[in-house]
Amino acid sequence: MPVNRKILAALGSAVLALSMAACSGEGAGSGGNDGDKPADLTIGVSMPTQTSERWIADGNSVKEKLEAKGYKVDLQYAGDDIPTQSQQVDQMITRGADVLIIAAIDGTALSGQLQAAADAKIPVIAYDRLIRDSPNVDFYVSFDNFKVGVAQATALLVGLGVQTKDGAKGEAKGPFNVELFAGSLDDNNAHFFFNGAMETLKPFIDDGTLKVKSGQTAIDKVAILRWQQEGAQKRMEDLLTSSYNDGTKVDGVLSPYDGLSRGIITALQNAGYRGAEFPVVTGQDAEIASVKLIDDGVQSSTIFKDTRLLAEQAVIAGEAFLTDKTPQANDTETYNNGVKVVPSYLLPVQTVYKDDIKPVLIDSGYFTAEEVAAGQAG
Ligand code: GAL
């Protein structure tokens, strides 16, 4: 166990000492020796789901990078089930994790686990999704999520021709019929994405360039629980039935995540949209199936968040805690989790249109040309 935690444990109450003892055992947290070697330390990595390819890539990246440094890794996926994630984190603590890296399913559901982690002096790093309403979050690694929303809305405007890629006014005047989607309301990011997007779209909605024909513009009306593709498909189908059964066409859809975009695209294709009249659909994460859809001219754009860099930052932060240092934040203002501002390391994002696939995704080694052509990684 790193020194500061040892000292704190020694200074702590008898209850704390007991709880520390209770966490002892085979696990790395039990060591208590100065100068622990990486092989004596375990990092618990809790990921939300394996249904989305990005979280598999995130989990693998974090694991590989930590193992390359010699640490032990306890990686668990929770199948998008909140009780499963709570239980997995509980187990990581009792097995003696020295640091926890957590991408929460519901950002408010882990308070009990985080309290147990704090009692055992286990630092907690929130991974991409902020954990809310708890003082026991020590660091946050993510992207500038408001800017992701701005980038998504901008990509919608560019796709429609209302704006050019360099931010100038485009030729197209509209009016265009657009529909809006948001992510899961229990994910803090969903709000940042939607707020960033709405701030960008509002002037165009106000001046009539964009019309949200369904009238659904509030986040709680457009959110898709657990970011599920099927949920997005169903809502798009419902929108087509309720608001576009008079022959009018949808011109664009703001989608905050590639999985939702694929559901939206399926609904549009099933309704007969094809070719040039196919609506502009945005996305996020550069998931391989969606990169192929962009390459094929079906999806318009995605926002690339390099999971290799995110994993790298999580590892840097984890290692800092394990060596009794404070991880370096580059943002100490933006992410208030309801109890405190969590020091954060935020990475930049990049919009990817068809022309960007090669320079941004293939040339950087994120995907091979073959993977893009097949729409499948690995
Ligand atoms: C968010 C994340 C997005 C996307 C979404 C669905 O928390 O920031 O990039 O992955 O979850 O998985």
PDB file of N, CA, C and O in Angstrom, residues 199-255:
ATOM      1  N   GLU A 199     -27.194  24.659 -27.570  1.00  0.00           N
ATOM      2  CA  GLU A 199     -26.699  26.038 -27.619  1.00  0.00           C
ATOM      3  C   GLU A 199     -26.311  26.397 -29.061  1.00  0.00           C
ATOM      4  O   GLU A 199     -26.514  27.521 -29.502  1.00  0.00           O
ATOM      5  N   THR A 200     -25.788  25.415 -29.768  1.00  0.00           N
ATOM      6  CA  THR A 200     -25.357  25.643 -31.154  1.00  0.00           C
ATOM      7  C   THR A 200     -26.555  25.705 -32.109  1.00  0.00           C
ATOM      8  O   THR A 200     -26.576  26.509 -33.041  1.00  0.00           O
ATOM      9  N   LEU A 201     -27.561  24.865 -31.871  1.00  0.00           N
ATOM     10  CA  LEU A 201     -28.691  24.794 -32.809  1.00  0.00           C
ATOM     11  C   LEU A 201     -29.747  25.872 -32.569  1.00  0.00           C
ATOM     12  O   LEU A 201     -30.487  26.239 -33.484  1.00  0.00           O
ATOM     13  N   LYS A 202     -29.811  26.365 -31.340  1.00  0.00           N
ATOM     14  CA  LYS A 202     -30.914  27.265 -30.965  1.00  0.00           C
ATOM     15  C   LYS A 202     -31.098  28.453 -31.918  1.00  0.00           C
ATOM     16  O   LYS A 202     -32.230  28.697 -32.369  1.00  0.00           O
ATOM     17  N   PRO A 203     -30.031  29.179 -32.277  1.00  0.00           N
ATOM     18  CA  PRO A 203     -30.248  30.312 -33.192  1.00  0.00           C
ATOM     19  C   PRO A 203     -30.890  29.884 -34.511  1.00  0.00           C
ATOM     20  O   PRO A 203     -31.692  30.627 -35.079  1.00  0.00           O
ATOM     21  N   PHE A 204     -30.556  28.679 -34.966  1.00  0.00           N
ATOM     22  CA  PHE A 204     -31.090  28.199 -36.245  1.00  0.00           C
ATOM     23  C   PHE A 204     -32.542  27.718 -36.090  1.00  0.00           C
ATOM     24  O   PHE A 204     -33.315  27.756 -37.034  1.00  0.00           O
ATOM     25  N   ILE A 205     -32.866  27.249 -34.889  1.00  0.00           N
ATOM     26  CA  ILE A 205     -34.259  26.872 -34.626  1.00  0.00           C
ATOM     27  C   ILE A 205     -35.080  28.169 -34.480  1.00  0.00           C
ATOM     28  O   ILE A 205     -36.160  28.314 -35.046  1.00  0.00           O
ATOM     29  N   ASP A 206     -34.517  29.124 -33.766  1.00  0.00           N
ATOM     30  CA  ASP A 206     -35.222  30.389 -33.525  1.00  0.00           C
ATOM     31  C   ASP A 206     -35.506  31.148 -34.821  1.00  0.00           C
ATOM     32  O   ASP A 206     -36.562  31.763 -34.961  1.00  0.00           O
ATOM     33  N   ASP A 207     -34.553  31.111 -35.767  1.00  0.00           N
ATOM     34  CA  ASP A 207     -34.797  31.896 -37.001  1.00  0.00           C
ATOM     35  C   ASP A 207     -35.506  31.079 -38.085  1.00  0.00           C
ATOM     36  O   ASP A 207     -35.658  31.536 -39.220  1.00  0.00           O
ATOM     37  N   GLY A 208     -35.897  29.841 -37.734  1.00  0.00           N
ATOM     38  CA  GLY A 208     -36.709  29.051 -38.660  1.00  0.00           C
ATOM     39  C   GLY A 208     -35.914  28.250 -39.675  1.00  0.00           C
ATOM     40  O   GLY A 208     -36.500  27.534 -40.488  1.00  0.00           O
ATOM     41  N   THR A 209     -34.579  28.317 -39.624  1.00  0.00           N
ATOM     42  CA  THR A 209     -33.778  27.505 -40.563  1.00  0.00           C
ATOM     43  C   THR A 209     -34.002  26.015 -40.287  1.00  0.00           C
ATOM     44  O   THR A 209     -34.090  25.200 -41.196  1.00  0.00           O
ATOM     45  N   LEU A 210     -34.088  25.695 -38.988  1.00  0.00           N
ATOM     46  CA  LEU A 210     -34.354  24.307 -38.592  1.00  0.00           C
ATOM     47  C   LEU A 210     -35.724  24.240 -37.928  1.00  0.00           C
ATOM     48  O   LEU A 210     -36.063  25.100 -37.107  1.00  0.00           O
ATOM     49  N   LYS A 211     -36.491  23.217 -38.294  1.00  0.00           N
ATOM     50  CA  LYS A 211     -37.790  23.000 -37.635  1.00  0.00           C
ATOM     51  C   LYS A 211     -37.793  21.624 -36.999  1.00  0.00           C
ATOM     52  O   LYS A 211     -37.512  20.631 -37.672  1.00  0.00           O
ATOM     53  N   VAL A 212     -38.082  21.580 -35.703  1.00  0.00           N
ATOM     54  CA  VAL A 212     -38.211  20.274 -35.050  1.00  0.00           C
ATOM     55  C   VAL A 212     -39.696  19.927 -35.143  1.00  0.00           C
ATOM     56  O   VAL A 212     -40.504  20.368 -34.328  1.00  0.00           O
ATOM     57  N   LYS A 213     -40.042  19.167 -36.181  1.00  0.00           N
ATOM     58  CA  LYS A 213     -41.459  19.007 -36.524  1.00  0.00           C
ATOM     59  C   LYS A 213     -42.250  18.337 -35.402  1.00  0.00           C
ATOM     60  O   LYS A 213     -43.415  18.658 -35.169  1.00  0.00           O
ATOM     61  N   SER A 214     -41.587  17.429 -34.685  1.00  0.00           N
ATOM     62  CA  SER A 214     -42.294  16.742 -33.586  1.00  0.00           C
ATOM     63  C   SER A 214     -42.557  17.682 -32.418  1.00  0.00           C
ATOM     64  O   SER A 214     -43.361  17.385 -31.547  1.00  0.00           O
ATOM     65  N   GLY A 215     -41.831  18.768 -32.373  1.00  0.00           N
ATOM     66  CA  GLY A 215     -41.936  19.687 -31.223  1.00  0.00           C
ATOM     67  C   GLY A 215     -41.173  19.189 -30.005  1.00  0.00           C
ATOM     68  O   GLY A 215     -41.185  19.832 -28.951  1.00  0.00           O
ATOM     69  N   GLN A 216     -40.497  18.046 -30.137  1.00  0.00           N
ATOM     70  CA  GLN A 216     -39.801  17.466 -28.975  1.00  0.00           C
ATOM     71  C   GLN A 216     -38.370  18.006 -28.901  1.00  0.00           C
ATOM     72  O   GLN A 216     -37.481  17.537 -29.606  1.00  0.00           O
ATOM     73  N   THR A 217     -38.194  18.977 -28.012  1.00  0.00           N
ATOM     74  CA  THR A 217     -36.874  19.615 -27.894  1.00  0.00           C
ATOM     75  C   THR A 217     -36.319  19.554 -26.472  1.00  0.00           C
ATOM     76  O   THR A 217     -35.193  19.987 -26.241  1.00  0.00           O
ATOM     77  N   ALA A 218     -37.090  19.026 -25.527  1.00  0.00           N
ATOM     78  CA  ALA A 218     -36.592  18.941 -24.145  1.00  0.00           C
ATOM     79  C   ALA A 218     -35.861  17.617 -23.972  1.00  0.00           C
ATOM     80  O   ALA A 218     -36.289  16.576 -24.512  1.00  0.00           O
ATOM     81  N   ILE A 219     -34.789  17.638 -23.200  1.00  0.00           N
ATOM     82  CA  ILE A 219     -33.952  16.434 -23.095  1.00  0.00           C
ATOM     83  C   ILE A 219     -34.741  15.223 -22.585  1.00  0.00           C
ATOM     84  O   ILE A 219     -34.541  14.104 -23.056  1.00  0.00           O
ATOM     85  N   ASP A 220     -35.669  15.451 -21.654  1.00  0.00           N
ATOM     86  CA  ASP A 220     -36.386  14.283 -21.127  1.00  0.00           C
ATOM     87  C   ASP A 220     -37.367  13.698 -22.148  1.00  0.00           C
ATOM     88  O   ASP A 220     -37.822  12.571 -22.006  1.00  0.00           O
ATOM     89  N   LYS A 221     -37.662  14.439 -23.198  1.00  0.00           N
ATOM     90  CA  LYS A 221     -38.540  13.912 -24.267  1.00  0.00           C
ATOM     91  C   LYS A 221     -37.717  13.138 -25.314  1.00  0.00           C
ATOM     92  O   LYS A 221     -38.242  12.276 -26.013  1.00  0.00           O
ATOM     93  N   VAL A 222     -36.443  13.471 -25.440  1.00  0.00           N
ATOM     94  CA  VAL A 222     -35.668  12.920 -26.558  1.00  0.00           C
ATOM     95  C   VAL A 222     -34.593  11.919 -26.108  1.00  0.00           C
ATOM     96  O   VAL A 222     -33.872  11.371 -26.937  1.00  0.00           O
ATOM     97  N   ALA A 223     -34.511  11.698 -24.789  1.00  0.00           N
ATOM     98  CA  ALA A 223     -33.456  10.832 -24.243  1.00  0.00           C
ATOM     99  C   ALA A 223     -33.766   9.352 -24.495  1.00  0.00           C
ATOM    100  O   ALA A 223     -34.920   8.939 -24.506  1.00  0.00           O
ATOM    101  N   ILE A 224     -32.705   8.573 -24.672  1.00  0.00           N
ATOM    102  CA  ILE A 224     -32.851   7.124 -24.883  1.00  0.00           C
ATOM    103  C   ILE A 224     -32.166   6.400 -23.724  1.00  0.00           C
ATOM    104  O   ILE A 224     -30.943   6.466 -23.563  1.00  0.00           O
ATOM    105  N   LEU A 225     -32.973   5.685 -22.944  1.00  0.00           N
ATOM    106  CA  LEU A 225     -32.471   4.983 -21.767  1.00  0.00           C
ATOM    107  C   LEU A 225     -31.339   4.017 -22.140  1.00  0.00           C
ATOM    108  O   LEU A 225     -31.459   3.258 -23.103  1.00  0.00           O
ATOM    109  N   ARG A 226     -30.263   4.058 -21.362  1.00  0.00           N
ATOM    110  CA  ARG A 226     -29.081   3.179 -21.518  1.00  0.00           C
ATOM    111  C   ARG A 226     -28.479   3.247 -22.911  1.00  0.00           C
ATOM    112  O   ARG A 226     -27.825   2.310 -23.349  1.00  0.00           O
ATOM    113  N   TRP A 227     -28.741   4.321 -23.634  1.00  0.00           N
ATOM    114  CA  TRP A 227     -28.123   4.533 -24.947  1.00  0.00           C
ATOM    115  C   TRP A 227     -28.432   3.381 -25.899  1.00  0.00           C
ATOM    116  O   TRP A 227     -27.592   3.001 -26.730  1.00  0.00           O
ATOM    117  N   GLN A 228     -29.627   2.785 -25.797  1.00  0.00           N
ATOM    118  CA  GLN A 228     -29.864   1.555 -26.560  1.00  0.00           C
ATOM    119  C   GLN A 228     -30.303   1.815 -28.000  1.00  0.00           C
ATOM    120  O   GLN A 228     -31.225   2.595 -28.262  1.00  0.00           O
ATOM    121  N   GLN A 229     -29.634   1.081 -28.886  1.00  0.00           N
ATOM    122  CA  GLN A 229     -29.918   1.189 -30.318  1.00  0.00           C
ATOM    123  C   GLN A 229     -31.398   0.939 -30.606  1.00  0.00           C
ATOM    124  O   GLN A 229     -32.024   1.667 -31.380  1.00  0.00           O
ATOM    125  N   GLU A 230     -31.959  -0.102 -29.970  1.00  0.00           N
ATOM    126  CA  GLU A 230     -33.365  -0.463 -30.233  1.00  0.00           C
ATOM    127  C   GLU A 230     -34.294   0.663 -29.784  1.00  0.00           C
ATOM    128  O   GLU A 230     -35.327   0.915 -30.404  1.00  0.00           O
ATOM    129  N   GLY A 231     -33.922   1.295 -28.674  1.00  0.00           N
ATOM    130  CA  GLY A 231     -34.739   2.406 -28.164  1.00  0.00           C
ATOM    131  C   GLY A 231     -34.760   3.561 -29.155  1.00  0.00           C
ATOM    132  O   GLY A 231     -35.793   4.208 -29.378  1.00  0.00           O
ATOM    133  N   ALA A 232     -33.602   3.807 -29.772  1.00  0.00           N
ATOM    134  CA  ALA A 232     -33.520   4.898 -30.742  1.00  0.00           C
ATOM    135  C   ALA A 232     -34.309   4.552 -32.002  1.00  0.00           C
ATOM    136  O   ALA A 232     -35.009   5.397 -32.568  1.00  0.00           O
ATOM    137  N   GLN A 233     -34.203   3.288 -32.416  1.00  0.00           N
ATOM    138  CA  GLN A 233     -34.955   2.871 -33.610  1.00  0.00           C
ATOM    139  C   GLN A 233     -36.449   3.051 -33.385  1.00  0.00           C
ATOM    140  O   GLN A 233     -37.163   3.599 -34.218  1.00  0.00           O
ATOM    141  N   LYS A 234     -36.897   2.604 -32.201  1.00  0.00           N
ATOM    142  CA  LYS A 234     -38.321   2.688 -31.865  1.00  0.00           C
ATOM    143  C   LYS A 234     -38.786   4.151 -31.848  1.00  0.00           C
ATOM    144  O   LYS A 234     -39.831   4.494 -32.397  1.00  0.00           O
ATOM    145  N   ARG A 235     -37.978   5.011 -31.222  1.00  0.00           N
ATOM    146  CA  ARG A 235     -38.413   6.427 -31.146  1.00  0.00           C
ATOM    147  C   ARG A 235     -38.445   7.043 -32.549  1.00  0.00           C
ATOM    148  O   ARG A 235     -39.357   7.790 -32.873  1.00  0.00           O
ATOM    149  N   MET A 236     -37.460   6.701 -33.386  1.00  0.00           N
ATOM    150  CA  MET A 236     -37.464   7.254 -34.754  1.00  0.00           C
ATOM    151  C   MET A 236     -38.680   6.757 -35.517  1.00  0.00           C
ATOM    152  O   MET A 236     -39.326   7.528 -36.235  1.00  0.00           O
ATOM    153  N   GLU A 237     -39.013   5.473 -35.327  1.00  0.00           N
ATOM    154  CA  GLU A 237     -40.205   4.937 -36.009  1.00  0.00           C
ATOM    155  C   GLU A 237     -41.448   5.697 -35.554  1.00  0.00           C
ATOM    156  O   GLU A 237     -42.298   6.069 -36.368  1.00  0.00           O
ATOM    157  N   ASP A 238     -41.527   5.912 -34.243  1.00  0.00           N
ATOM    158  CA  ASP A 238     -42.689   6.631 -33.707  1.00  0.00           C
ATOM    159  C   ASP A 238     -42.763   8.052 -34.258  1.00  0.00           C
ATOM    160  O   ASP A 238     -43.848   8.550 -34.577  1.00  0.00           O
ATOM    161  N   LEU A 239     -41.596   8.692 -34.364  1.00  0.00           N
ATOM    162  CA  LEU A 239     -41.582  10.065 -34.891  1.00  0.00           C
ATOM    163  C   LEU A 239     -42.058  10.088 -36.341  1.00  0.00           C
ATOM    164  O   LEU A 239     -42.820  10.973 -36.737  1.00  0.00           O
ATOM    165  N   LEU A 240     -41.608   9.104 -37.117  1.00  0.00           N
ATOM    166  CA  LEU A 240     -41.997   9.071 -38.534  1.00  0.00           C
ATOM    167  C   LEU A 240     -43.505   8.893 -38.649  1.00  0.00           C
ATOM    168  O   LEU A 240     -44.159   9.516 -39.487  1.00  0.00           O
ATOM    169  N   THR A 241     -44.048   8.045 -37.773  1.00  0.00           N
ATOM    170  CA  THR A 241     -45.496   7.802 -37.818  1.00  0.00           C
ATOM    171  C   THR A 241     -46.283   9.021 -37.343  1.00  0.00           C
ATOM    172  O   THR A 241     -47.267   9.412 -37.960  1.00  0.00           O
ATOM    173  N   SER A 242     -45.796   9.629 -36.263  1.00  0.00           N
ATOM    174  CA  SER A 242     -46.607  10.694 -35.671  1.00  0.00           C
ATOM    175  C   SER A 242     -46.426  12.042 -36.364  1.00  0.00           C
ATOM    176  O   SER A 242     -47.362  12.824 -36.445  1.00  0.00           O
ATOM    177  N   SER A 243     -45.234  12.316 -36.894  1.00  0.00           N
ATOM    178  CA  SER A 243     -44.983  13.678 -37.381  1.00  0.00           C
ATOM    179  C   SER A 243     -44.670  13.773 -38.873  1.00  0.00           C
ATOM    180  O   SER A 243     -44.597  14.871 -39.411  1.00  0.00           O
ATOM    181  N   TYR A 244     -44.458  12.628 -39.527  1.00  0.00           N
ATOM    182  CA  TYR A 244     -44.072  12.695 -40.942  1.00  0.00           C
ATOM    183  C   TYR A 244     -44.981  11.823 -41.813  1.00  0.00           C
ATOM    184  O   TYR A 244     -44.558  11.327 -42.853  1.00  0.00           O
ATOM    185  N   ASN A 245     -46.224  11.652 -41.374  1.00  0.00           N
ATOM    186  CA  ASN A 245     -47.134  10.824 -42.171  1.00  0.00           C
ATOM    187  C   ASN A 245     -47.911  11.665 -43.179  1.00  0.00           C
ATOM    188  O   ASN A 245     -48.818  11.189 -43.834  1.00  0.00           O
ATOM    189  N   ASP A 246     -47.545  12.950 -43.299  1.00  0.00           N
ATOM    190  CA  ASP A 246     -48.230  13.829 -44.254  1.00  0.00           C
ATOM    191  C   ASP A 246     -47.377  14.075 -45.497  1.00  0.00           C
ATOM    192  O   ASP A 246     -47.601  15.020 -46.244  1.00  0.00           O
ATOM    193  N   GLY A 247     -46.350  13.227 -45.675  1.00  0.00           N
ATOM    194  CA  GLY A 247     -45.511  13.366 -46.877  1.00  0.00           C
ATOM    195  C   GLY A 247     -44.277  14.222 -46.671  1.00  0.00           C
ATOM    196  O   GLY A 247     -43.380  14.217 -47.509  1.00  0.00           O
ATOM    197  N   THR A 248     -44.215  14.962 -45.576  1.00  0.00           N
ATOM    198  CA  THR A 248     -42.999  15.749 -45.332  1.00  0.00           C
ATOM    199  C   THR A 248     -41.849  14.807 -44.974  1.00  0.00           C
ATOM    200  O   THR A 248     -42.069  13.689 -44.500  1.00  0.00           O
ATOM    201  N   LYS A 249     -40.653  15.277 -45.208  1.00  0.00           N
ATOM    202  CA  LYS A 249     -39.473  14.432 -45.008  1.00  0.00           C
ATOM    203  C   LYS A 249     -38.595  14.958 -43.881  1.00  0.00           C
ATOM    204  O   LYS A 249     -38.502  16.167 -43.672  1.00  0.00           O
ATOM    205  N   VAL A 250     -37.929  14.022 -43.215  1.00  0.00           N
ATOM    206  CA  VAL A 250     -36.909  14.401 -42.235  1.00  0.00           C
ATOM    207  C   VAL A 250     -35.633  14.730 -43.014  1.00  0.00           C
ATOM    208  O   VAL A 250     -35.231  13.972 -43.892  1.00  0.00           O
ATOM    209  N   ASP A 251     -35.014  15.847 -42.686  1.00  0.00           N
ATOM    210  CA  ASP A 251     -33.768  16.217 -43.371  1.00  0.00           C
ATOM    211  C   ASP A 251     -32.532  15.923 -42.531  1.00  0.00           C
ATOM    212  O   ASP A 251     -31.448  15.724 -43.074  1.00  0.00           O
ATOM    213  N   GLY A 252     -32.688  15.940 -41.210  1.00  0.00           N
ATOM    214  CA  GLY A 252     -31.512  15.722 -40.375  1.00  0.00           C
ATOM    215  C   GLY A 252     -31.882  15.209 -39.000  1.00  0.00           C
ATOM    216  O   GLY A 252     -32.971  15.482 -38.497  1.00  0.00           O
ATOM    217  N   VAL A 253     -30.969  14.433 -38.422  1.00  0.00           N
ATOM    218  CA  VAL A 253     -31.192  13.913 -37.070  1.00  0.00           C
ATOM    219  C   VAL A 253     -29.933  14.136 -36.244  1.00  0.00           C
ATOM    220  O   VAL A 253     -28.838  13.714 -36.633  1.00  0.00           O
ATOM    221  N   LEU A 254     -30.107  14.817 -35.116  1.00  0.00           N
ATOM    222  CA  LEU A 254     -28.992  14.977 -34.173  1.00  0.00           C
ATOM    223  C   LEU A 254     -28.952  13.719 -33.314  1.00  0.00           C
ATOM    224  O   LEU A 254     -29.861  13.466 -32.525  1.00  0.00           O
ATOM    225  N   SER A 255     -27.902  12.933 -33.491  1.00  0.00           N
ATOM    226  CA  SER A 255     -27.743  11.731 -32.662  1.00  0.00           C
ATOM    227  C   SER A 255     -26.430  11.851 -31.901  1.00  0.00           C
ATOM    228  O   SER A 255     -25.389  12.147 -32.493  1.00  0.00           O
TER     229      SER A 255
END
